[in-house]
XYZ file of N, CA, C and O in Angstrom:
780
model
N -52.206 -40.998 -70.540
C -52.535 -39.971 -70.320
C -52.904 -39.860 -68.588
O -53.097 -38.185 -69.281
N -54.368 -39.932 -68.730
C -55.194 -39.638 -68.049
C -54.263 -40.068 -66.493
O -54.821 -39.303 -65.361
N -52.685 -40.808 -65.910
C -52.864 -40.648 -65.086
C -51.140 -38.881 -65.251
O -51.155 -38.657 -64.190
N -51.876 -38.733 -66.544
C -49.909 -37.687 -66.725
C -51.080 -36.700 -66.252
O -50.652 -35.299 -65.456
N -52.562 -36.620 -66.314
C -53.338 -35.424 -66.132
C -53.134 -35.584 -64.186
O -53.837 -34.609 -64.125
N -53.867 -36.435 -64.442
C -53.247 -37.188 -62.266
C -52.514 -36.369 -61.622
O -52.538 -36.164 -60.639
N -52.223 -37.011 -62.333
C -50.327 -36.112 -61.167
C -50.230 -34.940 -61.296
O -49.604 -34.314 -60.706
N -50.258 -34.382 -62.486
C -50.703 -33.238 -63.220
C -50.919 -31.955 -61.615
O -51.120 -31.497 -61.726
N -52.552 -33.066 -61.661
C -53.448 -32.477 -61.058
C -53.081 -32.304 -59.154
O -52.956 -31.070 -58.650
N -52.393 -33.124 -59.077
C -52.179 -33.695 -57.732
C -50.088 -32.767 -57.587
O -50.021 -31.900 -56.548
N -49.291 -33.010 -58.860
C -48.532 -31.465 -58.720
C -49.095 -30.638 -58.240
O -48.546 -29.597 -57.084
N -49.527 -29.799 -58.803
C -50.436 -27.941 -58.831
C -51.418 -28.451 -57.408
O -51.042 -27.681 -56.410
N -51.572 -29.616 -56.863
C -52.895 -29.025 -55.587
C -51.854 -29.126 -54.520
O -51.011 -27.890 -53.717
N -50.817 -30.278 -54.417
C -49.528 -30.074 -52.995
C -48.375 -29.418 -53.465
O -48.410 -28.427 -52.120
N -47.851 -28.742 -54.372
C -47.049 -27.666 -54.295
C -47.630 -26.768 -54.697
O -47.341 -25.065 -54.135
N -48.871 -26.007 -55.070
C -49.395 -24.586 -54.717
C -49.770 -24.688 -53.149
O -50.173 -23.320 -52.823
N -50.540 -25.667 -52.606
C -50.815 -25.406 -51.130
C -50.213 -24.738 -50.237
O -48.440 -24.953 -50.676
N -50.584 -23.660 -49.569
C -49.476 -23.051 -48.646
C -48.184 -23.572 -48.189
O -48.241 -25.650 -46.920
N -47.041 -23.810 -47.050
C -46.886 -24.579 -46.678
C -44.483 -24.026 -46.620
O -44.962 -22.430 -46.956
N -43.579 -24.178 -46.708
C -42.552 -23.396 -46.323
C -42.557 -22.396 -47.823
O -42.010 -21.384 -47.982
N -42.232 -23.357 -48.794
C -41.884 -23.236 -49.566
C -42.202 -21.695 -50.890
O -42.041 -20.417 -50.529
N -43.557 -21.813 -50.439
C -45.116 -20.631 -51.001
C -44.351 -19.447 -49.825
O -44.828 -18.433 -50.189
N -44.382 -19.541 -48.853
C -44.176 -18.769 -47.862
C -42.850 -17.732 -48.116
O -43.309 -16.989 -47.560
N -42.212 -18.492 -47.853
C -40.490 -18.043 -47.996
C -40.844 -17.368 -49.680
O -40.713 -16.441 -50.473
N -41.097 -18.002 -50.828
C -41.839 -17.342 -51.957
C -41.818 -16.667 -51.983
O -42.199 -15.418 -52.812
N -43.503 -15.958 -50.958
C -44.353 -14.907 -51.377
C -43.037 -13.934 -50.718
O -43.676 -12.482 -51.040
N -43.158 -14.414 -49.268
C -42.068 -13.321 -49.078
C -41.395 -12.420 -49.436
O -40.336 -11.264 -49.918
N -40.151 -13.236 -50.179
C -39.339 -13.053 -51.021
C -40.600 -11.879 -52.646
O -38.954 -10.945 -52.981
N -41.019 -12.541 -52.830
C -41.572 -11.685 -53.480
C -41.786 -10.096 -53.644
O -42.010 -9.114 -54.382
N -42.212 -9.694 -52.274
C -42.462 -9.198 -51.818
C -41.889 -8.479 -51.613
O -42.126 -6.851 -51.807
N -40.918 -8.698 -50.918
C -39.271 -8.231 -50.720
C -38.326 -7.318 -51.887
O -37.915 -6.716 -51.705
N -38.071 -8.928 -53.609
C -37.150 -8.329 -53.859
C -37.973 -8.216 -55.079
O -37.079 -7.835 -56.390
N -38.973 -8.711 -55.601
C -39.779 -8.377 -57.180
C -39.943 -9.823 -57.890
O -38.985 -10.610 -57.065
N -40.828 -10.632 -58.558
C -40.519 -11.297 -59.532
C -38.971 -11.674 -59.691
O -38.415 -12.709 -59.596
N -39.048 -10.691 -60.226
C -37.238 -10.908 -61.542
C -36.323 -11.294 -60.337
O -35.150 -12.376 -60.144
N -36.225 -10.693 -59.222
C -35.508 -11.400 -58.671
C -35.247 -12.634 -57.514
O -34.900 -12.900 -56.834
N -36.261 -13.118 -57.303
C -37.393 -14.387 -57.432
C -36.978 -15.168 -57.903
O -37.164 -16.325 -57.213
N -36.853 -14.956 -59.225
C -36.982 -16.506 -60.725
C -35.937 -16.789 -60.219
O -36.487 -18.724 -60.574
N -34.397 -17.725 -59.215
C -33.961 -18.234 -58.959
C -34.729 -18.435 -58.345
O -33.824 -20.200 -58.089
N -35.352 -18.903 -57.192
C -35.924 -19.456 -55.860
C -36.788 -19.735 -56.894
O -36.982 -21.198 -56.156
N -37.002 -19.611 -57.381
C -38.379 -20.310 -58.225
C -38.231 -21.301 -58.871
O -37.907 -23.214 -58.850
N -36.448 -21.091 -59.795
C -36.607 -21.901 -60.708
C -35.521 -23.188 -59.487
O -35.291 -24.575 -60.288
N -34.547 -23.028 -58.321
C -34.184 -23.548 -57.357
C -35.366 -24.270 -56.540
O -34.967 -26.057 -56.702
N -36.704 -24.178 -56.467
C -36.670 -24.882 -56.080
C -37.636 -26.303 -56.472
O -37.406 -27.231 -56.185
N -38.294 -25.911 -58.039
C -38.122 -27.107 -59.295
C -37.123 -27.909 -59.063
O -37.537 -29.250 -59.280
N -36.230 -27.063 -58.883
C -34.365 -28.338 -59.316
C -34.700 -29.045 -57.763
O -34.206 -30.660 -57.654
N -34.801 -28.123 -56.656
C -35.032 -28.947 -55.522
C -35.288 -29.557 -55.623
O -34.797 -31.289 -55.674
N -37.270 -30.074 -56.012
C -38.256 -30.712 -56.038
C -37.371 -31.902 -56.350
O -37.694 -33.293 -56.476
N -36.851 -31.905 -57.743
C -37.432 -32.513 -58.894
C -35.593 -34.182 -58.252
O -35.942 -35.212 -58.420
N -34.646 -33.404 -58.285
C -33.056 -33.900 -56.986
C -33.749 -34.719 -55.832
O -33.730 -36.362 -55.805
N -35.697 -34.827 -55.231
C -35.276 -35.236 -54.078
C -36.498 -36.238 -54.411
O -35.804 -37.761 -54.294
N -37.233 -36.259 -56.083
C -38.451 -37.606 -56.586
C -36.696 -38.124 -57.497
O -37.199 -39.354 -56.802
N -35.580 -37.908 -57.690
C -34.626 -38.342 -58.105
C -34.325 -39.345 -57.125
O -34.030 -41.305 -56.916
N -33.485 -38.851 -56.124
C -32.698 -40.108 -55.113
C -34.292 -40.080 -54.561
O -34.319 -41.302 -53.618
N -35.705 -40.473 -53.650
C -36.665 -40.851 -53.636
C -36.583 -42.904 -54.544
O -36.492 -43.276 -53.818
N -36.947 -41.898 -55.445
C -37.494 -43.038 -56.596
C -35.357 -44.216 -57.132
O -35.949 -45.482 -57.625
N -35.031 -43.392 -56.698
C -33.745 -44.767 -56.563
C -33.450 -44.406 -54.471
O -32.605 -46.216 -55.339
N -34.596 -44.853 -53.795
C -34.220 -45.492 -52.378
C -33.878 -45.462 -51.621
O -34.332 -45.514 -50.677
N -33.712 -43.764 -51.488
C -34.109 -43.082 -50.133
C -34.912 -43.515 -49.375
O -35.021 -42.535 -48.437
N -36.504 -43.519 -50.320
C -37.956 -43.532 -49.894
C -37.463 -44.291 -48.813
O -38.478 -44.246 -48.117
N -37.113 -46.258 -49.761
C -37.490 -46.923 -48.763
C -36.670 -47.232 -47.327
O -37.340 -46.968 -46.717
N -34.931 -46.595 -47.879
C -34.185 -45.944 -46.603
C -35.445 -45.283 -45.747
O -34.962 -46.057 -44.301
N -35.711 -43.642 -45.722
C -36.398 -43.601 -44.492
C -38.041 -44.855 -44.773
O -38.025 -43.965 -42.127
N -38.234 -44.668 -44.652
C -39.368 -45.975 -43.951
C -38.648 -47.239 -43.616
O -39.607 -47.519 -42.599
N -37.591 -47.677 -43.913
C -37.213 -48.890 -43.641
C -36.597 -47.745 -42.080
O -36.375 -49.154 -40.655
N -35.583 -46.794 -42.099
C -35.357 -46.592 -40.552
C -36.432 -45.269 -39.951
O -35.633 -44.314 -40.159
N -36.899 -45.756 -38.917
C -37.721 -44.826 -38.628
C -37.044 -43.373 -38.166
O -37.383 -42.401 -37.836
N -36.237 -44.121 -37.732
C -34.690 -42.878 -37.153
C -34.731 -41.662 -38.123
O -34.920 -40.192 -37.251
N -34.610 -41.642 -38.997
C -33.670 -41.413 -40.019
C -35.203 -40.276 -41.033
O -35.112 -38.681 -40.613
N -36.640 -40.507 -40.905
C -37.293 -40.015 -40.721
C -37.522 -38.961 -39.527
O -38.547 -37.626 -40.140
N -37.908 -39.511 -38.560
C -37.347 -38.664 -36.877
C -36.579 -37.491 -37.503
O -36.946 -35.913 -36.484
N -35.492 -37.683 -37.570
C -34.196 -37.230 -37.162
C -34.810 -35.834 -38.905
O -34.108 -34.388 -38.128
N -35.433 -36.038 -39.995
C -35.673 -34.746 -41.322
C -36.900 -33.952 -40.031
O -36.504 -33.191 -40.254
N -38.007 -34.787 -39.533
C -38.510 -33.869 -39.076
C -38.471 -32.959 -38.083
O -38.578 -31.280 -38.796
N -37.680 -32.946 -37.076
C -37.523 -32.544 -36.020
C -36.112 -30.976 -36.882
O -36.761 -30.509 -36.258
N -35.318 -31.097 -37.856
C -34.915 -30.591 -38.500
C -34.583 -29.589 -39.306
O -34.629 -28.235 -38.569
N -36.434 -30.514 -40.397
C -37.164 -29.295 -41.005
C -38.284 -28.650 -39.425
O -38.495 -27.454 -40.614
N -38.280 -29.410 -38.918
C -39.200 -28.362 -38.208
C -38.737 -26.978 -37.165
O -39.064 -26.489 -37.543
N -37.459 -27.511 -37.146
C -36.715 -26.251 -35.800
C -36.522 -25.104 -37.373
O -36.885 -24.188 -36.667
N -35.256 -26.029 -38.454
C -35.724 -24.569 -39.406
C -36.964 -23.953 -39.532
O -36.857 -22.652 -40.119
N -37.772 -24.333 -40.291
C -39.063 -24.113 -40.495
C -39.685 -22.840 -38.800
O -40.027 -21.244 -39.436
N -39.211 -23.119 -37.927
C -39.802 -22.583 -36.622
C -38.649 -20.893 -37.172
O -39.108 -19.587 -36.635
N -37.559 -21.429 -37.385
C -36.810 -20.247 -36.831
C -36.784 -19.898 -38.378
O -36.404 -18.073 -37.814
N -36.805 -19.701 -39.674
C -37.575 -18.937 -40.305
C -38.936 -17.646 -39.751
O -39.474 -17.037 -40.271
N -40.174 -18.188 -39.453
C -41.402 -18.338 -39.076
C -40.765 -16.394 -37.803
O -40.935 -15.685 -37.881
N -39.947 -16.627 -37.126
C -38.768 -15.910 -35.679
C -38.272 -15.335 -36.712
O -38.376 -13.800 -36.635
N -37.911 -15.436 -38.104
C -36.867 -14.427 -38.842
C -38.320 -13.277 -39.223
O -37.045 -12.156 -39.323
N -38.929 -13.489 -39.545
C -39.680 -13.190 -40.737
C -40.113 -12.468 -39.908
O -40.983 -11.226 -40.445
N -41.151 -12.575 -38.626
C -41.765 -11.950 -37.050
C -40.697 -11.131 -37.079
O -40.219 -9.692 -36.430
N -39.268 -11.927 -36.748
C -38.364 -10.716 -35.806
C -37.746 -9.883 -37.275
O -36.824 -8.424 -36.413
N -37.922 -9.580 -37.407
C -37.168 -8.689 -38.429
C -38.138 -7.127 -39.021
O -38.174 -6.857 -39.709
N -38.778 -7.570 -37.276
C -39.750 -6.068 -37.748
C -41.149 -6.714 -38.847
O -42.483 -6.776 -38.328
N -41.172 -6.509 -40.287
C -41.930 -6.090 -40.788
C -41.457 -6.540 -41.758
O -40.137 -6.043 -42.967
N -41.981 -7.281 -42.899
C -41.844 -7.969 -44.937
C -41.786 -6.672 -44.819
O -42.205 -5.381 -44.990
N -39.894 -6.196 -45.787
C -39.244 -4.495 -46.176
C -38.960 -5.193 -47.682
O -37.990 -6.862 -47.197
N -38.560 -5.041 -47.957
C -37.644 -4.207 -48.708
C -35.691 -4.304 -48.490
O -35.167 -5.583 -49.058
N -35.721 -4.537 -47.051
C -35.151 -3.241 -46.149
C -34.493 -4.720 -45.437
O -33.679 -4.464 -44.947
N -35.469 -5.884 -44.866
C -34.703 -6.656 -44.057
C -33.693 -8.099 -44.046
O -33.574 -8.654 -43.024
N -33.555 -8.245 -45.802
C -32.282 -9.451 -45.533
C -32.179 -8.402 -47.007
O -32.514 -7.778 -48.031
N -30.736 -9.443 -46.984
C -30.215 -8.676 -48.185
C -30.060 -8.907 -48.897
O -29.892 -7.969 -50.246
N -30.463 -10.489 -49.923
C -31.027 -10.741 -50.338
C -31.988 -11.846 -50.825
O -32.418 -12.375 -49.586
N -32.206 -12.136 -51.771
C -32.870 -13.606 -52.351
C -32.449 -14.576 -51.791
O -31.161 -14.704 -52.171
N -33.990 -16.000 -52.200
C -32.396 -17.430 -52.132
C -31.650 -17.348 -53.313
O -32.555 -17.281 -54.687
N -30.458 -17.794 -54.234
C -30.006 -18.443 -54.925
C -30.662 -19.587 -55.406
O -31.011 -20.449 -54.908
N -29.833 -20.126 -56.395
C -30.748 -20.738 -57.185
C -29.677 -22.362 -55.997
O -30.804 -23.263 -55.356
N -28.644 -22.393 -55.802
C -27.794 -23.386 -54.731
C -28.960 -23.227 -53.035
O -29.498 -24.511 -52.530
N -29.550 -22.132 -53.115
C -30.365 -22.171 -51.598
C -31.363 -22.770 -52.325
O -32.152 -23.063 -50.339
N -31.796 -22.861 -52.691
C -32.758 -22.760 -53.151
C -33.323 -24.387 -53.531
O -33.931 -24.977 -52.585
N -32.457 -24.965 -53.685
C -32.397 -26.403 -54.028
C -31.264 -27.360 -52.718
O -32.709 -27.863 -52.268
N -31.497 -25.628 -52.153
C -30.710 -27.005 -50.521
C -32.074 -26.396 -49.560
O -32.531 -27.534 -48.318
N -32.391 -25.538 -49.971
C -33.880 -25.252 -48.640
C -34.754 -26.907 -48.417
O -35.483 -26.898 -47.390
N -34.432 -27.735 -49.967
C -35.418 -28.671 -50.475
C -35.928 -29.412 -49.791
O -36.237 -29.989 -48.666
N -34.098 -29.224 -49.680
C -32.782 -30.939 -48.960
C -34.094 -31.037 -46.754
O -33.781 -31.757 -46.062
N -34.598 -29.787 -46.137
C -34.877 -29.933 -45.007
C -36.429 -29.231 -44.491
O -36.898 -28.790 -44.281
N -37.033 -29.179 -45.924
C -38.145 -28.879 -45.803
C -38.940 -29.862 -46.129
O -38.678 -30.983 -47.599
N -39.609 -30.952 -44.966
C -40.491 -32.046 -44.618
C -41.675 -32.216 -45.774
O -41.954 -33.395 -45.870
N -42.015 -30.851 -46.258
C -43.286 -30.799 -46.681
C -43.048 -31.386 -48.378
O -43.727 -32.530 -49.096
N -41.502 -30.730 -48.795
C -40.901 -31.705 -50.241
C -40.698 -32.535 -50.329
O -41.393 -33.470 -51.263
N -40.187 -33.358 -48.970
C -39.888 -35.220 -48.594
C -41.579 -35.088 -49.583
O -42.040 -36.865 -49.647
N -42.665 -35.146 -48.128
C -43.387 -35.775 -48.304
C -43.963 -35.775 -49.198
O -44.819 -36.834 -50.166
N -43.962 -34.781 -50.053
C -44.616 -34.508 -51.667
C -43.998 -35.866 -52.659
O -44.389 -36.219 -53.415
N -42.828 -35.305 -52.478
C -41.710 -36.526 -53.207
C -41.957 -38.147 -53.063
O -42.173 -38.436 -53.668
N -42.216 -38.263 -52.077
C -41.987 -40.014 -52.320
C -43.140 -40.612 -51.422
O -43.978 -40.812 -52.558
N -44.783 -39.010 -51.568
C -45.223 -39.495 -52.436
C -46.369 -39.755 -53.745
O -46.805 -40.537 -54.136
N -44.967 -39.079 -54.853
C -45.639 -38.687 -56.101
C -44.740 -39.775 -56.667
O -44.870 -40.428 -57.741
N -43.455 -40.909 -56.180
C -43.585 -41.790 -56.433
C -43.953 -42.822 -56.167
O -44.277 -44.025 -56.312
N -44.213 -43.030 -55.049
C -45.372 -44.412 -54.070
C -46.595 -43.793 -55.448
O -47.004 -45.283 -55.448
N -47.349 -42.883 -56.076
C -48.502 -43.094 -56.266
C -48.185 -42.747 -57.565
O -49.079 -43.639 -58.431
N -47.750 -41.927 -58.247
C -47.559 -42.471 -59.859
C -46.531 -42.572 -61.058
O -46.275 -43.018 -62.261
N -45.217 -42.910 -59.807
C -43.749 -44.436 -61.136
C -44.923 -45.292 -61.560
O -44.477 -45.841 -60.522
N -44.619 -45.449 -62.525
C -44.986 -46.129 -62.879
C -44.782 -47.082 -63.141
O -43.245 -46.946 -64.019
N -44.753 -49.129 -62.879
C -43.794 -49.884 -62.377
C -43.503 -50.695 -64.097
O -42.478 -51.066 -63.698
N -44.412 -50.280 -65.276
C -44.703 -51.722 -65.923
C -43.985 -50.677 -67.299
O -43.147 -51.073 -68.342
N -43.102 -49.195 -67.025
C -42.251 -48.047 -68.154
C -40.917 -49.009 -67.830
O -40.735 -49.563 -65.887
N -40.002 -48.098 -68.652
C -38.167 -48.690 -68.230
C -38.697 -47.494 -67.341
O -38.380 -46.637 -66.719
N -37.971 -48.020 -65.890
C -37.588 -47.401 -64.512
C -37.312 -45.732 -64.868
O -37.524 -44.336 -64.521
N -35.755 -45.718 -65.989
C -35.064 -44.467 -66.127
C -35.733 -43.449 -66.653
O -36.640 -42.314 -66.476
N -36.705 -44.166 -68.010
C -38.285 -43.155 -68.661
C -38.558 -43.318 -67.839
O -39.239 -41.514 -67.263
N -39.670 -43.863 -66.851
C -40.582 -43.527 -65.804
C -39.791 -42.338 -65.131
O -40.457 -41.608 -64.688
N -38.747 -42.272 -64.244
C -38.562 -41.762 -62.700
C -38.257 -39.609 -64.007
O -39.341 -39.150 -63.399
N -37.450 -40.301 -65.381
C -37.931 -38.727 -66.108
C -38.839 -38.592 -65.786
O -38.953 -37.178 -65.872
N -40.071 -39.201 -66.694
C -41.294 -38.527 -67.064
C -42.189 -38.202 -65.639
O -42.295 -36.859 -65.710
N -41.284 -38.428 -64.442
C -42.469 -38.388 -63.532
C -41.485 -37.203 -62.404
O -42.538 -35.879 -62.580
N -40.597 -36.815 -62.401
C -39.795 -35.544 -62.417
C -39.654 -33.986 -63.127
O -39.907 -33.986 -63.181
N -39.329 -34.446 -64.879
C -39.430 -33.878 -65.650
C -41.404 -32.655 -65.328
O -41.855 -31.290 -65.571
N -41.888 -33.659 -65.560
C -43.660 -32.902 -64.640
C -43.669 -32.211 -63.357
O -44.297 -30.950 -63.171
N -43.210 -32.613 -62.685
C -43.881 -31.935 -61.614
C -42.221 -31.766 -61.644
O -44.050 -29.825 -60.913
N -41.675 -31.228 -62.250
C -40.274 -30.451 -61.550
C -41.778 -28.470 -62.779
O -41.270 -27.709 -62.340
N -41.755 -29.516 -64.017
C -42.614 -28.513 -64.837
C -43.519 -26.798 -64.012
O -43.707 -26.531 -63.911
N -44.388 -28.245 -62.513
C -45.979 -27.632 -62.788
C -45.338 -26.950 -61.181
O -45.934 -26.313 -60.420
N -44.085 -27.665 -60.947
C -43.719 -26.073 -59.260
C -43.354 -25.179 -59.359
O -42.872 -24.394 -59.397
N -42.397 -25.058 -60.260
C -42.211 -23.600 -61.597
C -44.046 -23.181 -61.750
O -43.499 -22.429 -61.468
N -44.862 -23.709 -62.374
C -45.743 -22.669 -62.338
C -46.737 -22.307 -61.047
O -46.913 -21.218 -60.936
N -46.748 -23.000 -60.160
C -47.230 -22.890 -58.731
C -46.397 -22.343 -58.109
O -46.597 -21.487 -57.849
N -45.038 -22.524 -57.540
C -43.974 -21.996 -57.401
C -44.676 -19.455 -58.402
O -43.930 -18.850 -57.506
N -43.877 -19.817 -59.329
C -44.313 -18.926 -59.546
C -45.284 -17.147 -58.895
O -45.767 -16.874 -58.977
N -46.767 -18.876 -59.368
C -47.885 -18.126 -58.485
C -47.720 -17.462 -57.181
O -48.511 -15.875 -56.660
N -46.450 -17.989 -56.869
C -46.874 -17.091 -55.166
C -46.033 -16.064 -55.128
O -46.055 -14.745 -54.316
N -44.500 -15.840 -55.881
C -43.418 -14.483 -55.946
C -44.016 -14.288 -56.675
O -43.541 -13.314 -55.809
N -44.766 -14.281 -58.057
C -45.823 -12.805 -58.534
C -46.688 -11.982 -57.392
O -47.303 -11.152 -56.787
N -47.599 -13.015 -56.446
C -48.493 -12.850 -55.363
C -47.274 -11.867 -54.339
O -48.449 -10.862 -54.249
N -46.445 -11.544 -53.981
C -45.990 -11.293 -53.688
C -45.120 -9.857 -54.100
O -45.722 -9.315 -53.940
N -44.847 -10.425 -55.310
C -44.734 -9.261 -55.727
C -45.784 -7.753 -56.401
O -45.067 -7.254 -55.854
N -47.286 -9.110 -56.599
C -47.868 -7.883 -56.587
C -48.694 -7.350 -55.342
O -48.664 -5.977 -55.392
N -48.116 -7.689 -54.137
C -48.667 -7.098 -53.404
C -47.153 -6.038 -52.363
O -47.940 -5.091 -51.489
N -45.755 -6.277 -53.027
C -44.984 -4.689 -52.108
C -45.770 -3.850 -52.952
O -44.952 -2.930 -52.316
N -45.605 -3.915 -54.237
C -46.265 -3.091 -54.717
C -47.348 -1.744 -54.334
O -46.797 -0.713 -54.666
N -48.171 -2.420 -52.999
C -49.470 -1.671 -52.679
C -49.301 -1.767 -51.108
O -49.655 -0.873 -50.738
N -48.022 -2.498 -50.870
C -48.449 -2.372 -49.483
C -47.173 -1.092 -48.505
O -45.571 -2.124 -49.045
N -47.235 -0.240 -48.517
C -46.212 0.845 -48.710
C -46.159 1.255 -46.167
O -45.420 1.884 -45.856
N -47.490 0.893 -45.829
C -47.127 1.130 -44.949
C -47.167 0.114 -43.148
O -46.664 -1.330 -43.953
N -46.202 0.991 -42.650
C -45.065 0.147 -42.543
C -46.319 -1.296 -41.065
O -45.872 -2.427 -41.090
N -47.849 -1.215 -40.475
C -48.162 -1.574 -40.008
C -49.064 -2.616 -40.769
O -48.670 -3.670 -40.567
N -49.054 -2.388 -42.329
C -49.389 -2.902 -42.448
C -48.573 -4.233 -43.511
O -48.946 -6.267 -43.781
N -47.054 -3.823 -43.302
C -46.213 -5.163 -44.096
C -45.560 -5.892 -42.353
O -45.422 -7.371 -43.029
N -45.741 -5.394 -41.144
C -45.794 -6.399 -40.244
C -47.155 -7.138 -39.812
O -46.783 -8.497 -40.216
N -48.689 -6.688 -40.371
C -49.121 -8.193 -41.196
C -49.097 -9.266 -41.096
O -49.600 -10.299 -41.239
N -48.704 -8.444 -42.233
C -48.039 -9.825 -43.508
C -46.885 -10.623 -43.024
O -47.146 -11.578 -43.287
N -46.345 -10.163 -42.038
C -45.582 -10.393 -42.137
C -45.881 -11.583 -40.939
O -45.430 -13.068 -40.712
N -46.855 -11.212 -39.852
C -47.145 -12.109 -38.882
C -48.024 -13.303 -40.255
O -47.815 -14.611 -39.228
N -48.905 -12.915 -41.066
C -49.708 -14.057 -41.172
C -48.555 -14.810 -41.893
O -48.995 -16.277 -41.857
N -47.252 -14.645 -42.387
C -46.595 -15.476 -43.307
C -45.720 -16.715 -42.294
O -45.670 -17.655 -42.681
N -45.311 -15.408 -41.408
C -44.751 -16.762 -39.672
C -45.974 -17.831 -38.951
O -45.811 -19.042 -39.324
N -47.436 -17.945 -39.274
C -47.998 -18.160 -38.662
C -48.638 -19.309 -39.948
O -48.702 -20.527 -39.678
N -48.188 -19.348 -40.928
C -48.561 -20.015 -42.301
C -47.509 -21.020 -42.280
O -47.266 -22.155 -42.878
N -45.894 -20.584 -41.889
C -44.552 -22.235 -41.202
C -45.462 -22.083 -40.239
O -45.037 -23.152 -39.912
N -45.327 -20.850 -39.320
C -45.567 -22.889 -37.911
C -46.666 -23.468 -37.926
O -46.959 -24.925 -37.663
N -47.552 -23.357 -39.165
C -48.951 -24.063 -39.433
C -48.433 -24.828 -39.912
O -49.119 -26.464 -39.817
N -47.278 -25.169 -41.228
C -46.591 -26.259 -41.876
C -46.145 -27.000 -40.797
O -45.598 -28.037 -41.253
N -45.510 -26.024 -40.049
C -45.054 -27.716 -38.646
C -45.776 -28.359 -38.241
O -45.512 -29.757 -38.035
N -47.021 -27.932 -37.382
C -47.456 -27.656 -36.675
C -48.332 -29.663 -37.902
O -48.663 -30.552 -37.392
N -49.343 -29.520 -39.698
C -49.202 -30.081 -39.999
C -47.990 -31.296 -40.795
O -48.685 -33.069 -40.807
N -47.292 -30.938 -39.815
C -45.513 -31.947 -40.652
C -46.262 -33.355 -39.175
O -46.001 -33.992 -39.383
N -46.230 -33.304 -37.786
C -47.019 -34.199 -37.512
C -47.827 -34.205 -36.740
O -48.717 -35.070 -35.790
N -48.530 -34.629 -38.012
C -50.580 -34.645 -37.522
C -50.074 -36.056 -38.005
O -49.721 -35.837 -39.180
């Protein structure tokens, strides 16, 4: 139970802190409302779950033993996050008409594959919390299930926060300020990847 509590705290702090997922969830909640952002919330949790299973199955070892793969992941992920930041600011302002639709469940799952913070989160969770004394599949299932439940909660917080802000932000200047703040969060998350 102590380990499960520690895992839950780790998962919440790691998933609720600002990063690419949360900036995009915030923007989606702001643009489309919470209900239309729920596939993105579910896709984020499912994508994280798939990463955790993959890392536990050996992808994490592969990334550590072949540094070029880790570097490639960081480069591709950083480029994509900078592109997203450009799109957020380049779309003039965060508004409901700037993007035609929120991320779908498969798009949100795929987004985790290029999100370096998600990979770091999955590798850290497996390395720290996968109990060696349990049956390996049961341990992976418990770890993955716990992380997914917590990620649904933390993702919902960001999507709901964006939706709440969307109801009060009517002025174009305020939307531009929010766009810039979201872009700064994305750029900062890229900087943190390389530290």
